[in-house]
């Protein structure tokens, strides 16, 4: 299957402007099976008034995701600030299919350093979705720093990391993405934004890695653009059979 990563320039709390910009980028990669957007792609991370406006905005954003998935005849993934049925604010990564059906993952590791824990409630479920024969583990930004939670237990083939990861910590982003691919013998898609907001600068460094930790697609740092890669499952399975790291892994339970 073919996955497209969408590295876009963030416009702080400009929902319609961001959706218009991203729509134009989606059209640059026709024919992909999966399109991956960044964390809180339509508003920016912790946009002002997020709790007050999240319910109305999230309905608009989710509807747009369903429209785009249908239009492109592909799945689309990205995170949205969402108010759940209990009134809690969640950083929710949606995985939307062309027929409108979807799964979601609520970010488990909230970024307390930036105050995410003050407004958002953490998720508890580990979520793997299957699309076109590939199993994807859904993760959001700060989750990247916690390898135990994302440890491959033989239940996925690829990890999706969507993020608003600042330029000043780009070495950490690049290093940990590669580590997750190597230790879990899987594809990794890391999708980040570019531009500036009130918290700092973002360079993107969006990439698709194979199980050897090699980049098979990447976006130019600092530039709004797209890239696409074919996920070769036959190659992945041959590698896992030849070098059975996962079989030798330690058993554990995440609480």
Short mmCIF file of C-alpha atoms in Angstrom, two decimals:
data_model
loop_
_atom_site.label_atom_id
_atom_site.label_comp_id
_atom_site.label_asym_id
_atom_site.label_seq_id
_atom_site.Cartn_x
_atom_site.Cartn_y
_atom_site.Cartn_z
CA UNK A 1 0.00 0.00 0.00
CA UNK A 2 1.02 3.63 -0.49
CA UNK A 3 1.03 6.14 2.35
CA UNK A 4 1.35 9.91 1.92
CA UNK A 5 2.64 12.19 4.67
CA UNK A 6 1.38 15.78 4.70
CA UNK A 7 3.77 18.34 6.18
CA UNK A 8 1.89 21.62 6.34
CA UNK A 9 2.45 25.14 7.59
CA UNK A 10 0.42 25.83 10.71
CA UNK A 11 -1.79 28.90 10.96
CA UNK A 12 -2.48 29.44 14.63
CA UNK A 13 -6.14 28.76 15.46
CA UNK A 14 -7.18 29.39 11.82
CA UNK A 15 -9.38 26.39 11.16
CA UNK A 16 -10.64 27.24 7.70
CA UNK A 17 -7.28 28.53 6.53
CA UNK A 18 -5.55 25.35 7.62
CA UNK A 19 -8.15 23.08 6.03
CA UNK A 20 -7.89 24.93 2.73
CA UNK A 21 -4.09 24.72 2.81
CA UNK A 22 -4.08 21.01 3.65
CA UNK A 23 -6.66 20.23 0.97
CA UNK A 24 -4.31 21.63 -1.65
CA UNK A 25 -1.46 19.50 -0.31
CA UNK A 26 -3.58 16.35 -0.35
CA UNK A 27 -4.12 16.84 -4.07
CA UNK A 28 -0.36 16.71 -4.63
CA UNK A 29 -0.36 12.98 -3.83
CA UNK A 30 -3.23 11.44 -5.81
CA UNK A 31 -3.77 7.70 -5.53
CA UNK A 32 -2.39 7.11 -2.04
CA UNK A 33 -4.16 4.57 0.18
CA UNK A 34 -3.52 6.49 3.40
CA UNK A 35 -2.91 10.19 4.12
CA UNK A 36 -1.35 11.14 7.46
CA UNK A 37 -1.71 14.67 8.86
CA UNK A 38 -0.08 16.25 11.91
CA UNK A 39 -1.21 16.66 15.51
CA UNK A 40 -4.12 19.12 15.94
CA UNK A 41 -3.59 19.84 12.26
CA UNK A 42 -6.55 22.19 11.81
CA UNK A 43 -6.01 24.54 14.76
CA UNK A 44 -2.53 24.18 16.19
CA UNK A 45 -1.50 22.70 19.53
CA UNK A 46 -3.38 24.07 22.57
CA UNK A 47 -5.05 26.80 20.57
CA UNK A 48 -6.48 29.61 22.66
CA UNK A 49 -9.96 28.84 23.91
CA UNK A 50 -9.57 25.19 22.94
CA UNK A 51 -11.92 23.96 25.66
CA UNK A 52 -14.63 26.48 24.77
CA UNK A 53 -14.52 25.94 21.02
CA UNK A 54 -13.33 22.35 20.70
CA UNK A 55 -16.77 20.77 20.44
CA UNK A 56 -17.92 22.98 17.56
CA UNK A 57 -14.55 22.94 15.82
CA UNK A 58 -14.05 19.19 16.17
CA UNK A 59 -17.38 18.49 14.46
CA UNK A 60 -16.32 20.65 11.52
CA UNK A 61 -12.85 19.05 11.34
CA UNK A 62 -14.12 15.48 11.62
CA UNK A 63 -16.70 16.14 8.92
CA UNK A 64 -13.94 17.50 6.69
CA UNK A 65 -11.88 14.35 7.30
CA UNK A 66 -14.79 12.17 6.24
CA UNK A 67 -15.32 14.28 3.12
CA UNK A 68 -11.65 14.07 2.16
CA UNK A 69 -11.48 10.32 2.79
CA UNK A 70 -14.48 9.82 0.53
CA UNK A 71 -13.17 12.20 -2.14
CA UNK A 72 -9.74 10.57 -2.22
CA UNK A 73 -11.06 7.03 -1.74
CA UNK A 74 -8.43 6.57 0.96
CA UNK A 75 -8.03 6.57 4.71
CA UNK A 76 -6.94 9.75 6.46
CA UNK A 77 -5.41 10.15 9.93
CA UNK A 78 -4.78 13.21 12.08
CA UNK A 79 -5.41 14.48 15.60
CA UNK A 80 -8.17 16.84 16.71
CA UNK A 81 -8.92 18.59 20.01
CA UNK A 82 -12.21 16.87 20.85
CA UNK A 83 -14.73 16.98 23.70
CA UNK A 84 -15.85 13.44 24.54
CA UNK A 85 -19.29 12.26 25.67
CA UNK A 86 -18.39 13.00 29.30
CA UNK A 87 -17.30 16.56 28.54
CA UNK A 88 -13.57 15.85 28.81
CA UNK A 89 -11.17 17.46 26.34
CA UNK A 90 -9.11 14.89 24.44
CA UNK A 91 -6.23 15.05 21.98
CA UNK A 92 -7.85 12.49 19.70
CA UNK A 93 -6.17 10.84 16.71
CA UNK A 94 -8.85 9.86 14.21
CA UNK A 95 -8.35 7.19 11.55
CA UNK A 96 -11.14 7.73 9.00
CA UNK A 97 -11.96 5.37 6.12
CA UNK A 98 -13.53 6.24 2.74
CA UNK A 99 -16.94 4.88 3.79
CA UNK A 100 -17.00 7.26 6.78
CA UNK A 101 -16.26 4.60 9.40
CA UNK A 102 -13.47 5.40 11.83
CA UNK A 103 -11.39 4.44 14.85
CA UNK A 104 -9.70 6.76 17.28
CA UNK A 105 -6.93 6.88 19.84
CA UNK A 106 -6.80 9.39 22.72
CA UNK A 107 -3.26 10.58 23.46
CA UNK A 108 -2.01 8.74 26.54
CA UNK A 109 1.11 10.75 27.37
CA UNK A 110 0.09 14.40 27.75
CA UNK A 111 2.84 17.00 27.47
CA UNK A 112 2.80 18.47 30.98
CA UNK A 113 5.81 20.68 30.18
CA UNK A 114 3.58 22.77 27.88
CA UNK A 115 0.47 22.59 30.05
CA UNK A 116 -1.42 19.94 28.08
CA UNK A 117 -2.34 18.20 31.33
CA UNK A 118 -4.09 21.39 32.52
CA UNK A 119 -6.75 21.18 29.80
CA UNK A 120 -6.76 17.66 28.39
CA UNK A 121 -7.55 14.25 29.83
CA UNK A 122 -5.25 11.35 28.97
CA UNK A 123 -6.42 8.29 27.11
CA UNK A 124 -5.94 4.75 28.36
CA UNK A 125 -6.48 2.48 25.34
CA UNK A 126 -3.69 1.21 23.10
CA UNK A 127 -5.19 1.26 19.60
CA UNK A 128 -4.20 -0.72 16.50
CA UNK A 129 -6.20 -0.34 13.28
CA UNK A 130 -6.00 -2.40 10.09
CA UNK A 131 -6.17 -0.87 6.62
CA UNK A 132 -5.39 -2.52 3.28
CA UNK A 133 -3.80 -5.46 5.08
CA UNK A 134 -1.44 -3.33 7.20
CA UNK A 135 -1.82 -2.97 10.97
CA UNK A 136 -1.15 0.53 12.32
CA UNK A 137 -0.43 1.52 15.93
CA UNK A 138 -1.78 5.04 16.55
CA UNK A 139 0.39 7.43 18.59
CA UNK A 140 0.56 11.19 19.21
CA UNK A 141 3.69 13.35 19.62
CA UNK A 142 4.93 12.99 23.24
CA UNK A 143 4.06 9.26 23.12
CA UNK A 144 7.26 8.93 21.08
CA UNK A 145 9.33 9.29 24.25
CA UNK A 146 7.74 6.23 25.91
CA UNK A 147 8.91 3.04 24.20
CA UNK A 148 7.22 0.58 26.57
CA UNK A 149 3.74 1.76 25.56
CA UNK A 150 4.56 1.37 21.86
CA UNK A 151 6.48 -1.91 22.16
CA UNK A 152 5.53 -4.29 19.36
CA UNK A 153 3.82 -7.36 20.76
CA UNK A 154 3.39 -8.89 17.32
CA UNK A 155 0.17 -6.93 16.83
CA UNK A 156 1.20 -4.23 14.33
CA UNK A 157 3.29 -3.55 11.24
CA UNK A 158 3.62 0.24 11.32
CA UNK A 159 3.43 3.12 13.79
CA UNK A 160 1.86 6.48 13.02
CA UNK A 161 3.25 9.41 15.05
CA UNK A 162 1.51 12.74 14.48
CA UNK A 163 3.13 15.72 16.15
CA UNK A 164 3.73 19.39 16.79
CA UNK A 165 7.42 18.81 17.57
CA UNK A 166 9.55 21.97 17.96
CA UNK A 167 12.71 22.61 15.97
CA UNK A 168 14.82 22.98 19.11
CA UNK A 169 14.24 19.28 19.84
CA UNK A 170 14.52 18.00 16.26
CA UNK A 171 17.46 15.68 17.07
CA UNK A 172 15.28 13.90 19.63
CA UNK A 173 12.47 13.55 17.08
CA UNK A 174 14.75 12.06 14.44
CA UNK A 175 16.58 9.77 16.86
CA UNK A 176 13.50 8.35 18.55
CA UNK A 177 11.61 7.75 15.31
CA UNK A 178 14.51 5.67 14.07
CA UNK A 179 14.76 3.84 17.39
CA UNK A 180 11.06 2.92 17.30
CA UNK A 181 11.45 1.48 13.79
CA UNK A 182 14.52 -0.56 14.70
CA UNK A 183 13.39 -1.95 18.05
CA UNK A 184 9.91 -2.84 16.81
CA UNK A 185 10.86 -4.09 13.32
CA UNK A 186 8.19 -1.95 11.73
CA UNK A 187 7.50 0.96 9.43
CA UNK A 188 7.27 4.34 11.16
CA UNK A 189 5.48 7.42 9.86
CA UNK A 190 6.38 10.63 11.69
CA UNK A 191 4.37 13.66 10.56
CA UNK A 192 5.12 17.12 11.93
CA UNK A 193 4.24 20.72 11.06
CA UNK A 194 6.37 23.60 9.80
CA UNK A 195 6.22 27.31 10.56
CA UNK A 196 5.90 29.30 13.76
CA UNK A 197 3.35 29.80 16.50
CA UNK A 198 3.50 31.51 19.88
CA UNK A 199 5.46 28.59 21.34
CA UNK A 200 8.26 28.50 18.77
CA UNK A 201 9.47 27.19 15.41
CA UNK A 202 8.69 23.90 13.67
CA UNK A 203 10.81 22.38 10.90
CA UNK A 204 8.74 19.30 10.13
CA UNK A 205 11.34 16.61 9.43
CA UNK A 206 8.40 14.39 8.46
CA UNK A 207 9.51 10.95 7.34
CA UNK A 208 8.56 7.37 6.57
CA UNK A 209 11.08 4.82 7.85
CA UNK A 210 11.35 1.12 7.08
CA UNK A 211 12.18 -1.57 9.64
CA UNK A 212 15.90 -1.01 9.05
CA UNK A 213 15.51 2.60 10.21
CA UNK A 214 16.07 3.88 6.67
CA UNK A 215 14.07 6.78 5.26
CA UNK A 216 11.95 5.65 2.31
CA UNK A 217 10.20 9.03 2.01
CA UNK A 218 10.79 12.41 3.61
CA UNK A 219 9.77 16.05 3.44
CA UNK A 220 12.15 19.01 3.12
CA UNK A 221 12.76 20.62 6.54
CA UNK A 222 10.89 23.91 6.89
CA UNK A 223 8.83 23.47 3.73
CA UNK A 224 5.13 22.70 3.36
CA UNK A 225 5.10 19.66 1.10
CA UNK A 226 4.12 16.03 0.79
CA UNK A 227 5.92 12.74 0.28
CA UNK A 228 4.75 9.19 -0.40
CA UNK A 229 6.13 5.72 0.19
CA UNK A 230 5.06 2.18 -0.58
CA UNK A 231 4.93 -0.08 2.46
CA UNK A 232 6.30 -3.40 1.23
CA UNK A 233 4.78 -5.96 3.57
CA UNK A 234 6.48 -8.89 1.86
CA UNK A 235 9.87 -7.35 2.54
CA UNK A 236 8.93 -6.64 6.15
CA UNK A 237 7.77 -10.21 6.78
CA UNK A 238 10.93 -11.64 5.19
CA UNK A 239 13.07 -9.48 7.46
CA UNK A 240 11.15 -10.50 10.57
CA UNK A 241 11.48 -14.17 9.65
CA UNK A 242 15.18 -13.90 8.86
CA UNK A 243 16.02 -11.84 11.96
CA UNK A 244 13.37 -12.73 14.60
CA UNK A 245 13.98 -9.97 17.14
CA UNK A 246 10.34 -9.75 18.20
CA UNK A 247 10.24 -13.44 19.10
CA UNK A 248 13.07 -12.91 21.59
CA UNK A 249 11.55 -9.84 23.27
CA UNK A 250 10.71 -9.69 26.98
CA UNK A 251 7.13 -10.25 28.06
CA UNK A 252 5.42 -7.44 29.98
CA UNK A 253 2.05 -5.87 30.73
CA UNK A 254 1.34 -2.12 30.42
CA UNK A 255 -0.94 -0.87 33.20
#
